[in-house]
Short mmCIF file of C-alpha atoms in Angstrom, two decimals:
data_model
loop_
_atom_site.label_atom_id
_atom_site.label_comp_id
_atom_site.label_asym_id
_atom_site.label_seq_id
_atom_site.Cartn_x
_atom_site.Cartn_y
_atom_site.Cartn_z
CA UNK A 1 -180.75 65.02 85.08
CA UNK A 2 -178.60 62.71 82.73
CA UNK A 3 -178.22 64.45 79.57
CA UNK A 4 -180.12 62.02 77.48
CA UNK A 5 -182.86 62.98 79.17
CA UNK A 6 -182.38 67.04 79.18
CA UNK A 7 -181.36 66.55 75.15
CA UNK A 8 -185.38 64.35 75.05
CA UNK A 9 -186.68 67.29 76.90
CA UNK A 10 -185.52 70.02 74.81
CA UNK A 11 -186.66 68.31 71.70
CA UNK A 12 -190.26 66.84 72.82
CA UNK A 13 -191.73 70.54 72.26
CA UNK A 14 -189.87 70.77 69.03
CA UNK A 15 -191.57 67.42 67.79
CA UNK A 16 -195.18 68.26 69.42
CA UNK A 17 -194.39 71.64 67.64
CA UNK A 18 -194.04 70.48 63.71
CA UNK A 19 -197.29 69.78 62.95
CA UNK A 20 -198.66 73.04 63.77
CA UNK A 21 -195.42 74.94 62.28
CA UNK A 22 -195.77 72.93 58.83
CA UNK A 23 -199.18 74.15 57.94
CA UNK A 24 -198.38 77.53 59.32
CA UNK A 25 -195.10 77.83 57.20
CA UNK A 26 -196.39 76.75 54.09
CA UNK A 27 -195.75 77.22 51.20
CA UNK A 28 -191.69 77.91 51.39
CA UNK A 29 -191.70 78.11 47.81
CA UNK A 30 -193.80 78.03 44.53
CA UNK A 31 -195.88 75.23 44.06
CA UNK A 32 -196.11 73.12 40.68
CA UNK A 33 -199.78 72.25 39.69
CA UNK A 34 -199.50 69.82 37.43
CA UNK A 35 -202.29 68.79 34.73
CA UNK A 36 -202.54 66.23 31.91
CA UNK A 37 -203.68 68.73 29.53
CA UNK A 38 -202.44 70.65 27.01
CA UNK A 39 -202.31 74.88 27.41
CA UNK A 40 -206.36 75.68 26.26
CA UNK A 41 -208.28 72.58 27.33
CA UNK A 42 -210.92 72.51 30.43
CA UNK A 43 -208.25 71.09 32.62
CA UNK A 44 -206.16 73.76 31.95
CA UNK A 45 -208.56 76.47 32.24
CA UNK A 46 -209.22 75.07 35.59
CA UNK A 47 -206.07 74.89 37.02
CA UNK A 48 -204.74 78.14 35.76
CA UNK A 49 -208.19 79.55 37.70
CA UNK A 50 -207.29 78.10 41.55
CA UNK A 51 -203.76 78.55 40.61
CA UNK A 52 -204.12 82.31 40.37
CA UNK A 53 -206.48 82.04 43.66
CA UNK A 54 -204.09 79.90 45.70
CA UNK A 55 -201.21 82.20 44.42
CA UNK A 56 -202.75 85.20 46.02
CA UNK A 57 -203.77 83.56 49.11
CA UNK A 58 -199.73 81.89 49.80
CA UNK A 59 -198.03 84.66 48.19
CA UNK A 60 -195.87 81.81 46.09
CA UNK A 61 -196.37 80.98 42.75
CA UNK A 62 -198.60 78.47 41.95
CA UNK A 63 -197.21 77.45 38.45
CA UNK A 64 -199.19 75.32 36.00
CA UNK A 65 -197.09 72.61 34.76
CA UNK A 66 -198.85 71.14 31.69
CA UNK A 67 -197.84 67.14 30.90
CA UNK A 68 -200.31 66.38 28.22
CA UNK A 69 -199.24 62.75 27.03
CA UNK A 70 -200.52 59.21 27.59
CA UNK A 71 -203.81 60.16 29.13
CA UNK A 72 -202.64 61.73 32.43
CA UNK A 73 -200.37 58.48 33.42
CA UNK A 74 -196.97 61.20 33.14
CA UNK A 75 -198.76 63.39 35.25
CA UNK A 76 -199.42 60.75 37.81
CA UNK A 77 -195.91 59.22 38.25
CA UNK A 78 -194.54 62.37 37.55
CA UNK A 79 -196.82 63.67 41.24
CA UNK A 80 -196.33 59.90 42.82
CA UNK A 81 -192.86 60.24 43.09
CA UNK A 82 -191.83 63.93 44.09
CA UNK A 83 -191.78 64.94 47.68
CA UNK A 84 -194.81 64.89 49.50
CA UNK A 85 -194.18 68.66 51.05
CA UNK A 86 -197.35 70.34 50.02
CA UNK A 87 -195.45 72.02 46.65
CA UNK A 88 -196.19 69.48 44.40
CA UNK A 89 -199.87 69.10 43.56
CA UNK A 90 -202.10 67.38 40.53
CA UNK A 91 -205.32 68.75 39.10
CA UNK A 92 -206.67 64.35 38.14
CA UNK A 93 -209.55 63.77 36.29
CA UNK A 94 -211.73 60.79 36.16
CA UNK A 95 -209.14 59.02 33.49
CA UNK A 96 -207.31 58.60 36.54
CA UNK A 97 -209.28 55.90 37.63
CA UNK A 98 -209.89 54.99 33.91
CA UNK A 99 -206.21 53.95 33.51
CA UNK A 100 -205.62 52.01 36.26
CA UNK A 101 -208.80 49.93 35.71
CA UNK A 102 -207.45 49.39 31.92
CA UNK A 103 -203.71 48.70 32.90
CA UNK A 104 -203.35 47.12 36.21
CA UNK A 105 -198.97 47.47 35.46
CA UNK A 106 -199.64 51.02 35.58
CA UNK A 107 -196.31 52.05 37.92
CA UNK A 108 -198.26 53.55 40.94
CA UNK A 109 -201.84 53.02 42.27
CA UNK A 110 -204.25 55.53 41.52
CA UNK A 111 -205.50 56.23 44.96
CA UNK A 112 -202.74 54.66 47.63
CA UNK A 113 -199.69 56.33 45.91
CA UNK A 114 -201.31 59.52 46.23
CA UNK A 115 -202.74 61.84 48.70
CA UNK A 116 -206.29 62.80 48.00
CA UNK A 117 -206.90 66.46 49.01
CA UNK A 118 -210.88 67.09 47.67
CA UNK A 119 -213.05 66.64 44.51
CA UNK A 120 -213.51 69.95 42.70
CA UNK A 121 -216.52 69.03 40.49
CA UNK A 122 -218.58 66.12 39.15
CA UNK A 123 -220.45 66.15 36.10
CA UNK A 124 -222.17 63.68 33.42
CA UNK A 125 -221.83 63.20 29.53
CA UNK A 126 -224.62 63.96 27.67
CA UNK A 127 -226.07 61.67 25.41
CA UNK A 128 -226.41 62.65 21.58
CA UNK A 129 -227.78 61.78 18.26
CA UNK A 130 -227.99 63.25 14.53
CA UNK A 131 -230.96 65.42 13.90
CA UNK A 132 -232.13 62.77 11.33
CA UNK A 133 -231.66 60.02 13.70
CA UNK A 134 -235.63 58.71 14.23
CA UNK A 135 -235.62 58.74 18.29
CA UNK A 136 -236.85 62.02 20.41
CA UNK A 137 -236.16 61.24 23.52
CA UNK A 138 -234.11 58.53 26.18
CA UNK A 139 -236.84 55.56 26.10
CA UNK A 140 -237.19 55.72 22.21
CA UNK A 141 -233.78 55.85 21.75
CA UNK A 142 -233.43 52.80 23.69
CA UNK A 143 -235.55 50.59 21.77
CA UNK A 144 -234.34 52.04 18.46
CA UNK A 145 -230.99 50.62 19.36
CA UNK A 146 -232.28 47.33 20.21
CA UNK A 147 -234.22 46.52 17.34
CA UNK A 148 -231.73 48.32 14.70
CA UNK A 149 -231.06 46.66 11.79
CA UNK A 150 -227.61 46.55 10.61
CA UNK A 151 -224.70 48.25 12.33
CA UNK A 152 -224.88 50.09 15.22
CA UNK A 153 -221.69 52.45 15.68
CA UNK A 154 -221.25 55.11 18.23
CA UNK A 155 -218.58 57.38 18.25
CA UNK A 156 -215.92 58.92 21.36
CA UNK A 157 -213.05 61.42 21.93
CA UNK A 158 -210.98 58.40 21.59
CA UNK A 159 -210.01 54.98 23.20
CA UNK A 160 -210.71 54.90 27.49
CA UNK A 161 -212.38 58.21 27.60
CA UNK A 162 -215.25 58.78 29.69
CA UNK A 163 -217.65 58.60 26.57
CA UNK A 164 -216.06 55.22 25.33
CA UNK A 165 -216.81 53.42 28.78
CA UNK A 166 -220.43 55.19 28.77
CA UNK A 167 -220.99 53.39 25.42
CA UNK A 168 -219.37 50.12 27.01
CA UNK A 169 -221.99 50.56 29.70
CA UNK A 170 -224.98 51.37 27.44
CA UNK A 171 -223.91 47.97 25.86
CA UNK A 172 -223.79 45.76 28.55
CA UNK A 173 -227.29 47.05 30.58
CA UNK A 174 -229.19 46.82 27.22
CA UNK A 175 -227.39 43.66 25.35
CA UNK A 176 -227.16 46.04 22.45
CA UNK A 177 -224.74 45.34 19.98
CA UNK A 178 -222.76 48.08 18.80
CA UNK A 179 -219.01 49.23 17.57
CA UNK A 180 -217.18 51.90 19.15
CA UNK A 181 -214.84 54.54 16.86
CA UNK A 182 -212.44 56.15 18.54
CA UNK A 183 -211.19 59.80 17.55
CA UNK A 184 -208.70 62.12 18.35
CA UNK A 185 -210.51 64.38 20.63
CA UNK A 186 -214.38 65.76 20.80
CA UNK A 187 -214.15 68.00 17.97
CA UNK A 188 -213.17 65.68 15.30
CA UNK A 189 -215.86 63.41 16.80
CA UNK A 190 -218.74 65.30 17.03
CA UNK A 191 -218.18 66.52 13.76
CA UNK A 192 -218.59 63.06 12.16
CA UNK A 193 -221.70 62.82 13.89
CA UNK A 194 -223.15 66.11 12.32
CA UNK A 195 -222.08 64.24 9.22
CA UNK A 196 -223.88 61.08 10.14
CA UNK A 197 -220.95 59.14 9.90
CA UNK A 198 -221.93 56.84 13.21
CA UNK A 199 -224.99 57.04 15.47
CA UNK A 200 -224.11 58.22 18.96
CA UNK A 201 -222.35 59.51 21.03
CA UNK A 202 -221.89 60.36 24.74
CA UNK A 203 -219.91 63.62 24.44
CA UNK A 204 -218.67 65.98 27.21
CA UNK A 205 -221.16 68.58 28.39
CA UNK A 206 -219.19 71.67 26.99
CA UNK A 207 -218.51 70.67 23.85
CA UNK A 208 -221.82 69.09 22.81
CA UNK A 209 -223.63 71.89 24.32
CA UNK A 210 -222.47 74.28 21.56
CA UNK A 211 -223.93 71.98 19.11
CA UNK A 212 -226.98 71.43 20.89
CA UNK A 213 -228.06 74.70 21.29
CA UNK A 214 -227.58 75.41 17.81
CA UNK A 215 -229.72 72.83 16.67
CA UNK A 216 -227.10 70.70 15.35
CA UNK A 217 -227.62 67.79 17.06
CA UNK A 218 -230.09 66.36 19.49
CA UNK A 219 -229.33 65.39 22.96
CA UNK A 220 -231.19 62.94 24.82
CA UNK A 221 -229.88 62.70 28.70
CA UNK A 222 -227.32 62.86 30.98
CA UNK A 223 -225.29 60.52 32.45
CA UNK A 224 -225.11 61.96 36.06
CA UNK A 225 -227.25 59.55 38.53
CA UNK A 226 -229.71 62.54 38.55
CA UNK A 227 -230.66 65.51 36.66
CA UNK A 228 -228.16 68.45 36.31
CA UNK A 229 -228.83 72.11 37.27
CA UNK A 230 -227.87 73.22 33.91
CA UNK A 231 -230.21 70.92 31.79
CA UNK A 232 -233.08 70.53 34.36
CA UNK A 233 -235.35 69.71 31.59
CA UNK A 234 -233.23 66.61 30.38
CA UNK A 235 -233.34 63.50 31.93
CA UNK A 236 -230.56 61.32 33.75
CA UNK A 237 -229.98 58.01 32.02
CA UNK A 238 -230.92 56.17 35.45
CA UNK A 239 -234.27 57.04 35.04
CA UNK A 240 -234.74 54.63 32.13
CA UNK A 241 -231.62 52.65 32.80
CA UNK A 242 -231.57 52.53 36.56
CA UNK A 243 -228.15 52.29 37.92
CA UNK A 244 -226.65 53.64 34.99
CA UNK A 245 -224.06 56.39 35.86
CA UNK A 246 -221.43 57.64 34.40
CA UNK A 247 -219.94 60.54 36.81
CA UNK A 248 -216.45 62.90 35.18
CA UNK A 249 -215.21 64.52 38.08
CA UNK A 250 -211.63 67.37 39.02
CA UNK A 251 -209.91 66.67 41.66
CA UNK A 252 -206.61 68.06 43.52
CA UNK A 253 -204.21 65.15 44.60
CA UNK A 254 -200.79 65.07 45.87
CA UNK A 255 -197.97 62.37 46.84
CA UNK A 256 -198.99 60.42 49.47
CA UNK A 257 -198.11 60.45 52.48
CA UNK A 258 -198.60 64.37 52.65
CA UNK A 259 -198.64 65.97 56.36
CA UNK A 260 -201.76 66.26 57.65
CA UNK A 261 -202.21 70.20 58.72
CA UNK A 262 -200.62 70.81 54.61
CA UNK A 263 -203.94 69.06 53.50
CA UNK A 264 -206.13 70.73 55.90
CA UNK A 265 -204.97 74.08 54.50
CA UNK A 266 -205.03 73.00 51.16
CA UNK A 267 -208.35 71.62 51.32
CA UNK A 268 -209.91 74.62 52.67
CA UNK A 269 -208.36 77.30 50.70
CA UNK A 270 -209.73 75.15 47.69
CA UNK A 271 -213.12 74.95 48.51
CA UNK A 272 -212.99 78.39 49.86
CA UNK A 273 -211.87 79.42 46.11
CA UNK A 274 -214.81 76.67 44.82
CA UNK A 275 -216.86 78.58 46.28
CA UNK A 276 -216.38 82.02 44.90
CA UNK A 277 -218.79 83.36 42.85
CA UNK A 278 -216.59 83.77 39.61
CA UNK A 279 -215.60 80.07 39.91
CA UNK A 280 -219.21 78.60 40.88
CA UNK A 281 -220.96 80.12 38.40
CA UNK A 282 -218.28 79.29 35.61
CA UNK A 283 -218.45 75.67 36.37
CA UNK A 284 -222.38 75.36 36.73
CA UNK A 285 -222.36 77.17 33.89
CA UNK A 286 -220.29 74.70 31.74
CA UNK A 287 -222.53 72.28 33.12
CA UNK A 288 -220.61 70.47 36.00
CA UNK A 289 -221.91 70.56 39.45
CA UNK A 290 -218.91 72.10 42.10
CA UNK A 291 -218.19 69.08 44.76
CA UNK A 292 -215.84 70.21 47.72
CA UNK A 293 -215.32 67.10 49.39
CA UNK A 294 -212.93 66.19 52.48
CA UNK A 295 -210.14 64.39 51.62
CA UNK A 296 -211.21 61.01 52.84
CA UNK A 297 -215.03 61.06 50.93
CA UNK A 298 -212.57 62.08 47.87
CA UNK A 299 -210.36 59.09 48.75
CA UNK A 300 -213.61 56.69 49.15
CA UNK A 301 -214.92 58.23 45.70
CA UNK A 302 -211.83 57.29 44.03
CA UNK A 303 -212.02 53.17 45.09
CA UNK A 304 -215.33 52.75 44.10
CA UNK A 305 -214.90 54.91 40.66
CA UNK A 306 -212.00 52.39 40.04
CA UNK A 307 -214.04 49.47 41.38
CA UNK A 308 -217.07 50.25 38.79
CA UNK A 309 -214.29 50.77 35.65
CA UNK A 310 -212.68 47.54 36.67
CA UNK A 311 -215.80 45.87 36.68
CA UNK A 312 -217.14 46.95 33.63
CA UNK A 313 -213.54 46.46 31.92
CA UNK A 314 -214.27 43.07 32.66
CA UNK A 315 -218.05 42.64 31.57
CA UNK A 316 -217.46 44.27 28.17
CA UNK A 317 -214.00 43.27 27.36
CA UNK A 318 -212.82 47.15 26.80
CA UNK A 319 -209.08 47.19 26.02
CA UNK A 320 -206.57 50.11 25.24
CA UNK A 321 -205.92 49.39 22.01
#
Protein backbone atom coordinates (compact mmCIF):
# COMPACT_ATOMS: atom_id res chain seq x y z
CA UNK A 1 0.00 0.00 0.00
CA UNK A 2 1.63 3.45 -0.95
CA UNK A 3 1.89 5.39 2.11
CA UNK A 4 -0.46 8.10 1.13
CA UNK A 5 -2.90 5.79 1.26
CA UNK A 6 -1.96 3.88 4.74
CA UNK A 7 -1.42 7.74 6.27
CA UNK A 8 -5.65 8.32 4.60
CA UNK A 9 -6.42 5.12 6.30
CA UNK A 10 -5.17 5.76 9.65
CA UNK A 11 -6.80 9.12 9.76
CA UNK A 12 -10.42 8.34 8.11
CA UNK A 13 -11.51 6.83 11.67
CA UNK A 14 -9.97 9.77 13.37
CA UNK A 15 -12.15 12.22 11.17
CA UNK A 16 -15.46 9.90 11.26
CA UNK A 17 -14.47 9.91 15.04
CA UNK A 18 -14.65 13.92 15.96
CA UNK A 19 -18.02 14.45 15.88
CA UNK A 20 -18.92 11.97 18.38
CA UNK A 21 -15.66 12.79 20.60
CA UNK A 22 -16.57 16.70 20.59
CA UNK A 23 -19.89 16.39 22.25
CA UNK A 24 -18.59 13.68 24.46
CA UNK A 25 -15.52 15.82 25.61
CA UNK A 26 -17.22 18.85 26.27
CA UNK A 27 -16.83 21.20 28.08
CA UNK A 28 -12.72 21.29 28.38
CA UNK A 29 -13.07 24.28 30.34
CA UNK A 30 -15.48 26.85 31.99
CA UNK A 31 -17.89 28.32 29.89
CA UNK A 32 -18.70 32.22 29.75
CA UNK A 33 -22.52 32.98 29.66
CA UNK A 34 -22.74 36.15 28.65
CA UNK A 35 -25.88 38.58 29.23
CA UNK A 36 -26.70 42.22 28.42
CA UNK A 37 -27.79 42.90 31.82
CA UNK A 38 -26.59 44.32 34.67
CA UNK A 39 -25.95 41.94 38.14
CA UNK A 40 -29.98 41.97 39.60
CA UNK A 41 -32.12 42.27 36.48
CA UNK A 42 -34.42 39.27 35.01
CA UNK A 43 -31.73 38.44 32.57
CA UNK A 44 -29.43 38.02 35.11
CA UNK A 45 -31.47 36.11 37.43
CA UNK A 46 -31.95 33.81 34.60
CA UNK A 47 -28.71 33.10 33.58
CA UNK A 48 -27.16 32.81 36.95
CA UNK A 49 -30.22 29.96 37.39
CA UNK A 50 -29.10 27.47 34.18
CA UNK A 51 -25.65 28.57 34.86
CA UNK A 52 -25.61 26.90 38.26
CA UNK A 53 -27.65 23.85 36.51
CA UNK A 54 -25.32 23.47 33.53
CA UNK A 55 -22.34 23.88 36.02
CA UNK A 56 -23.37 20.82 37.91
CA UNK A 57 -24.26 18.80 35.01
CA UNK A 58 -20.38 19.59 33.02
CA UNK A 59 -18.55 19.88 36.13
CA UNK A 60 -16.95 23.37 34.60
CA UNK A 61 -17.86 26.60 35.55
CA UNK A 62 -20.43 28.18 33.88
CA UNK A 63 -19.52 31.89 34.66
CA UNK A 64 -21.96 34.76 34.12
CA UNK A 65 -20.31 37.44 32.28
CA UNK A 66 -22.53 40.55 32.61
CA UNK A 67 -22.05 43.31 29.48
CA UNK A 68 -24.85 45.65 30.27
CA UNK A 69 -24.32 48.59 27.66
CA UNK A 70 -25.93 49.63 24.37
CA UNK A 71 -28.91 47.38 24.59
CA UNK A 72 -27.26 43.94 24.27
CA UNK A 73 -25.27 44.97 20.84
CA UNK A 74 -21.64 44.38 23.18
CA UNK A 75 -22.95 41.24 24.12
CA UNK A 76 -23.65 40.22 20.59
CA UNK A 77 -20.30 41.08 18.88
CA UNK A 78 -18.67 40.35 21.89
CA UNK A 79 -20.40 36.21 21.30
CA UNK A 80 -20.19 36.74 17.23
CA UNK A 81 -16.69 36.84 17.22
CA UNK A 82 -15.16 34.34 19.88
CA UNK A 83 -14.63 30.75 18.98
CA UNK A 84 -17.45 28.78 18.18
CA UNK A 85 -16.26 25.70 20.65
CA UNK A 86 -19.30 25.33 22.77
CA UNK A 87 -17.57 27.70 25.81
CA UNK A 88 -18.82 30.76 24.75
CA UNK A 89 -22.58 31.15 25.02
CA UNK A 90 -25.27 34.28 25.13
CA UNK A 91 -28.45 34.39 27.19
CA UNK A 92 -30.37 37.16 23.91
CA UNK A 93 -33.47 38.63 24.46
CA UNK A 94 -35.97 39.88 22.04
CA UNK A 95 -33.88 43.41 21.71
CA UNK A 96 -31.81 41.24 19.74
CA UNK A 97 -33.95 41.33 16.95
CA UNK A 98 -35.03 44.89 18.04
CA UNK A 99 -31.55 46.26 17.16
CA UNK A 100 -30.91 44.91 14.08
CA UNK A 101 -34.34 45.94 12.70
CA UNK A 102 -33.45 49.67 14.04
CA UNK A 103 -29.73 49.69 12.78
CA UNK A 104 -29.22 47.64 9.75
CA UNK A 105 -24.92 48.74 10.22
CA UNK A 106 -25.18 46.83 13.27
CA UNK A 107 -21.54 44.78 12.84
CA UNK A 108 -22.99 41.17 12.74
CA UNK A 109 -26.46 39.78 11.80
CA UNK A 110 -28.64 38.86 14.46
CA UNK A 111 -29.45 35.38 13.43
CA UNK A 112 -26.64 34.22 10.62
CA UNK A 113 -23.60 35.33 12.76
CA UNK A 114 -24.81 33.28 15.45
CA UNK A 115 -25.72 29.82 16.32
CA UNK A 116 -29.19 29.46 17.66
CA UNK A 117 -29.28 26.73 20.37
CA UNK A 118 -33.28 27.01 21.77
CA UNK A 119 -35.79 29.65 23.06
CA UNK A 120 -36.05 29.54 26.84
CA UNK A 121 -39.35 31.47 27.29
CA UNK A 122 -41.84 33.74 25.53
CA UNK A 123 -44.00 36.09 27.15
CA UNK A 124 -46.24 39.36 26.41
CA UNK A 125 -46.35 43.00 27.91
CA UNK A 126 -49.21 43.84 29.63
CA UNK A 127 -51.12 46.69 28.82
CA UNK A 128 -51.73 49.48 31.59
CA UNK A 129 -53.51 52.57 32.55
CA UNK A 130 -53.93 55.05 35.67
CA UNK A 131 -56.68 54.12 38.01
CA UNK A 132 -58.39 57.45 37.04
CA UNK A 133 -58.00 56.81 33.46
CA UNK A 134 -62.02 56.42 32.26
CA UNK A 135 -61.60 52.90 30.28
CA UNK A 136 -62.24 49.31 32.14
CA UNK A 137 -61.34 47.10 29.88
CA UNK A 138 -59.35 46.41 26.12
CA UNK A 139 -62.39 47.53 23.71
CA UNK A 140 -63.10 50.76 25.80
CA UNK A 141 -59.76 51.57 25.97
CA UNK A 142 -59.57 51.43 22.35
CA UNK A 143 -62.10 53.86 21.48
CA UNK A 144 -61.08 56.18 24.32
CA UNK A 145 -57.83 56.57 22.48
CA UNK A 146 -59.39 57.25 19.27
CA UNK A 147 -61.69 59.84 20.08
CA UNK A 148 -59.28 61.60 22.82
CA UNK A 149 -59.10 65.01 22.78
CA UNK A 150 -55.82 66.58 23.11
CA UNK A 151 -52.58 64.69 23.59
CA UNK A 152 -52.26 61.27 23.77
CA UNK A 153 -48.80 60.18 25.43
CA UNK A 154 -47.81 56.76 26.45
CA UNK A 155 -44.91 56.02 28.29
CA UNK A 156 -41.80 52.97 27.95
CA UNK A 157 -38.63 51.67 29.70
CA UNK A 158 -36.96 53.72 27.15
CA UNK A 159 -36.21 54.13 23.33
CA UNK A 160 -36.50 50.36 21.17
CA UNK A 161 -37.76 48.43 24.08
CA UNK A 162 -40.32 45.94 23.68
CA UNK A 163 -43.03 48.37 25.18
CA UNK A 164 -41.96 51.31 22.79
CA UNK A 165 -42.56 49.10 19.55
CA UNK A 166 -45.94 47.74 21.27
CA UNK A 167 -47.03 51.42 21.40
CA UNK A 168 -45.64 51.86 17.69
CA UNK A 169 -47.91 48.96 16.87
CA UNK A 170 -51.00 50.08 18.83
CA UNK A 171 -50.48 53.25 16.61
CA UNK A 172 -50.34 52.02 13.36
CA UNK A 173 -53.46 49.14 13.64
CA UNK A 174 -55.70 51.88 15.20
CA UNK A 175 -54.46 55.28 13.30
CA UNK A 176 -54.26 56.66 16.79
CA UNK A 177 -52.19 59.49 17.28
CA UNK A 178 -50.03 59.46 20.14
CA UNK A 179 -46.32 60.49 21.57
CA UNK A 180 -44.05 58.10 23.02
CA UNK A 181 -41.68 59.12 26.32
CA UNK A 182 -38.95 57.23 26.77
CA UNK A 183 -37.40 56.50 30.36
CA UNK A 184 -34.60 55.03 31.87
CA UNK A 185 -35.91 51.72 32.78
CA UNK A 186 -39.56 50.35 34.09
CA UNK A 187 -39.37 51.74 37.41
CA UNK A 188 -38.93 55.31 36.68
CA UNK A 189 -41.69 54.74 34.10
CA UNK A 190 -44.30 53.21 35.77
CA UNK A 191 -43.94 55.52 38.42
CA UNK A 192 -44.89 58.52 36.23
CA UNK A 193 -47.82 56.70 35.32
CA UNK A 194 -49.04 56.26 39.02
CA UNK A 195 -48.50 59.99 38.88
CA UNK A 196 -50.55 60.47 35.76
CA UNK A 197 -47.89 62.04 34.06
CA UNK A 198 -48.79 60.16 30.47
CA UNK A 199 -51.57 57.67 29.68
CA UNK A 200 -50.22 54.21 28.93
CA UNK A 201 -48.12 52.05 28.94
CA UNK A 202 -47.21 48.51 27.82
CA UNK A 203 -44.91 47.47 30.70
CA UNK A 204 -43.14 44.11 31.32
CA UNK A 205 -45.19 41.47 33.11
CA UNK A 206 -43.04 41.47 36.39
CA UNK A 207 -42.79 44.76 37.04
CA UNK A 208 -46.35 45.95 36.35
CA UNK A 209 -47.67 43.03 38.12
CA UNK A 210 -46.53 44.42 41.50
CA UNK A 211 -48.48 47.44 40.79
CA UNK A 212 -51.38 45.74 39.58
CA UNK A 213 -52.03 43.65 42.27
CA UNK A 214 -51.82 46.38 44.58
CA UNK A 215 -54.35 48.32 43.01
CA UNK A 216 -52.13 50.86 41.70
CA UNK A 217 -52.80 50.72 38.34
CA UNK A 218 -55.16 48.96 36.02
CA UNK A 219 -54.17 46.55 33.43
CA UNK A 220 -56.10 45.86 30.47
CA UNK A 221 -54.44 42.81 28.28
CA UNK A 222 -51.67 41.13 27.17
CA UNK A 223 -49.78 41.29 24.31
CA UNK A 224 -49.08 37.49 23.76
CA UNK A 225 -51.22 36.23 20.56
CA UNK A 226 -53.31 34.41 23.26
CA UNK A 227 -54.11 34.48 26.82
CA UNK A 228 -51.34 33.70 29.42
CA UNK A 229 -51.50 31.01 32.15
CA UNK A 230 -50.76 33.50 34.73
CA UNK A 231 -53.54 36.12 33.89
CA UNK A 232 -56.16 33.68 32.43
CA UNK A 233 -58.78 36.15 33.20
CA UNK A 234 -57.15 38.99 31.00
CA UNK A 235 -57.45 39.15 27.55
CA UNK A 236 -54.77 39.03 24.62
CA UNK A 237 -54.74 42.20 22.57
CA UNK A 238 -55.54 40.00 19.32
CA UNK A 239 -58.80 39.46 20.45
CA UNK A 240 -59.82 43.08 19.82
CA UNK A 241 -56.89 43.90 17.61
CA UNK A 242 -56.48 40.72 15.65
CA UNK A 243 -52.98 40.14 14.60
CA UNK A 244 -51.65 42.23 17.15
CA UNK A 245 -48.69 40.52 18.98
CA UNK A 246 -46.09 41.54 20.66
CA UNK A 247 -44.05 38.27 21.90
CA UNK A 248 -40.51 39.03 24.59
CA UNK A 249 -38.80 35.92 24.50
CA UNK A 250 -34.85 34.24 26.34
CA UNK A 251 -32.97 32.54 24.33
CA UNK A 252 -29.37 30.73 24.46
CA UNK A 253 -27.20 31.55 21.29
CA UNK A 254 -23.71 30.98 20.42
CA UNK A 255 -21.13 31.84 17.46
CA UNK A 256 -22.10 30.38 14.52
CA UNK A 257 -20.92 27.89 13.01
CA UNK A 258 -20.94 25.78 16.36
CA UNK A 259 -20.44 21.80 15.91
CA UNK A 260 -23.36 20.09 15.67
CA UNK A 261 -23.26 17.20 18.58
CA UNK A 262 -22.02 20.67 21.07
CA UNK A 263 -25.62 22.01 20.26
CA UNK A 264 -27.35 18.81 20.63
CA UNK A 265 -25.96 18.56 24.17
CA UNK A 266 -26.48 21.96 24.89
CA UNK A 267 -29.91 22.02 23.77
CA UNK A 268 -30.97 19.19 25.79
CA UNK A 269 -29.34 19.80 29.01
CA UNK A 270 -31.23 23.25 28.70
CA UNK A 271 -34.53 22.16 28.29
CA UNK A 272 -33.88 19.34 30.60
CA UNK A 273 -33.03 22.24 33.29
CA UNK A 274 -36.37 24.27 31.69
CA UNK A 275 -38.04 21.80 32.72
CA UNK A 276 -37.31 21.38 36.37
CA UNK A 277 -39.75 22.17 38.67
CA UNK A 278 -37.85 25.08 40.51
CA UNK A 279 -37.26 26.75 37.10
CA UNK A 280 -40.89 26.11 35.52
CA UNK A 281 -42.71 27.27 38.16
CA UNK A 282 -40.43 30.46 38.69
CA UNK A 283 -40.92 31.53 35.18
CA UNK A 284 -44.81 30.82 34.93
CA UNK A 285 -44.86 32.39 37.90
CA UNK A 286 -43.31 35.74 36.72
CA UNK A 287 -45.66 35.41 34.04
CA UNK A 288 -43.68 34.07 30.96
CA UNK A 289 -44.61 30.86 29.39
CA UNK A 290 -41.21 28.25 29.27
CA UNK A 291 -40.57 27.52 25.29
CA UNK A 292 -37.83 24.75 24.69
CA UNK A 293 -37.49 24.90 21.15
CA UNK A 294 -34.93 23.01 18.71
CA UNK A 295 -32.46 25.01 17.44
CA UNK A 296 -33.77 25.44 13.96
CA UNK A 297 -37.73 26.53 15.14
CA UNK A 298 -35.49 29.03 17.41
CA UNK A 299 -33.56 30.03 14.28
CA UNK A 300 -37.00 30.38 12.16
CA UNK A 301 -38.46 32.43 15.26
CA UNK A 302 -35.69 34.76 15.12
CA UNK A 303 -36.22 35.82 11.03
CA UNK A 304 -39.64 36.40 11.32
CA UNK A 305 -39.32 38.39 14.87
CA UNK A 306 -36.79 40.56 12.85
CA UNK A 307 -39.01 40.53 9.75
CA UNK A 308 -42.17 41.95 11.86
CA UNK A 309 -39.68 44.80 13.73
CA UNK A 310 -38.35 45.72 10.35
CA UNK A 311 -41.62 46.08 9.04
CA UNK A 312 -43.13 48.00 11.55
CA UNK A 313 -39.79 50.22 11.80
CA UNK A 314 -40.82 51.12 8.53
CA UNK A 315 -44.72 51.73 8.87
CA UNK A 316 -44.29 53.96 11.94
CA UNK A 317 -41.06 55.64 11.31
CA UNK A 318 -39.52 54.42 14.90
CA UNK A 319 -35.89 55.59 15.13
CA UNK A 320 -33.16 55.21 17.93
CA UNK A 321 -32.92 58.44 18.87
Amino acid sequence: MRPHRVLCALLLPLALATPASAQQDYPTRPIRLITAAAQGGTSDILARSFAAHLTETFKQPVVVDNRASASGVIAGELTANSPPDGHTLFLAYHQHTVNAALNPKLPYHPVNSFTPITQLTTAGFLLVVNPKTPVNNLAEFVEWTKNFKGSLNFGSAGIATGGHLAGELYKVMTGVKAEHIPYKGSGPALMDLLAGQYHFNFAGLQAAQVQVRAGRLRALAVTTPKRIAALPDLPAMAEVLPGFAVVGWYGIIGPAGMPKPIVARLHGELVRILNLPDIHDRIVLDGSEPAGTTPEDFRQFMLADLAKWAKLVSESGAKLN
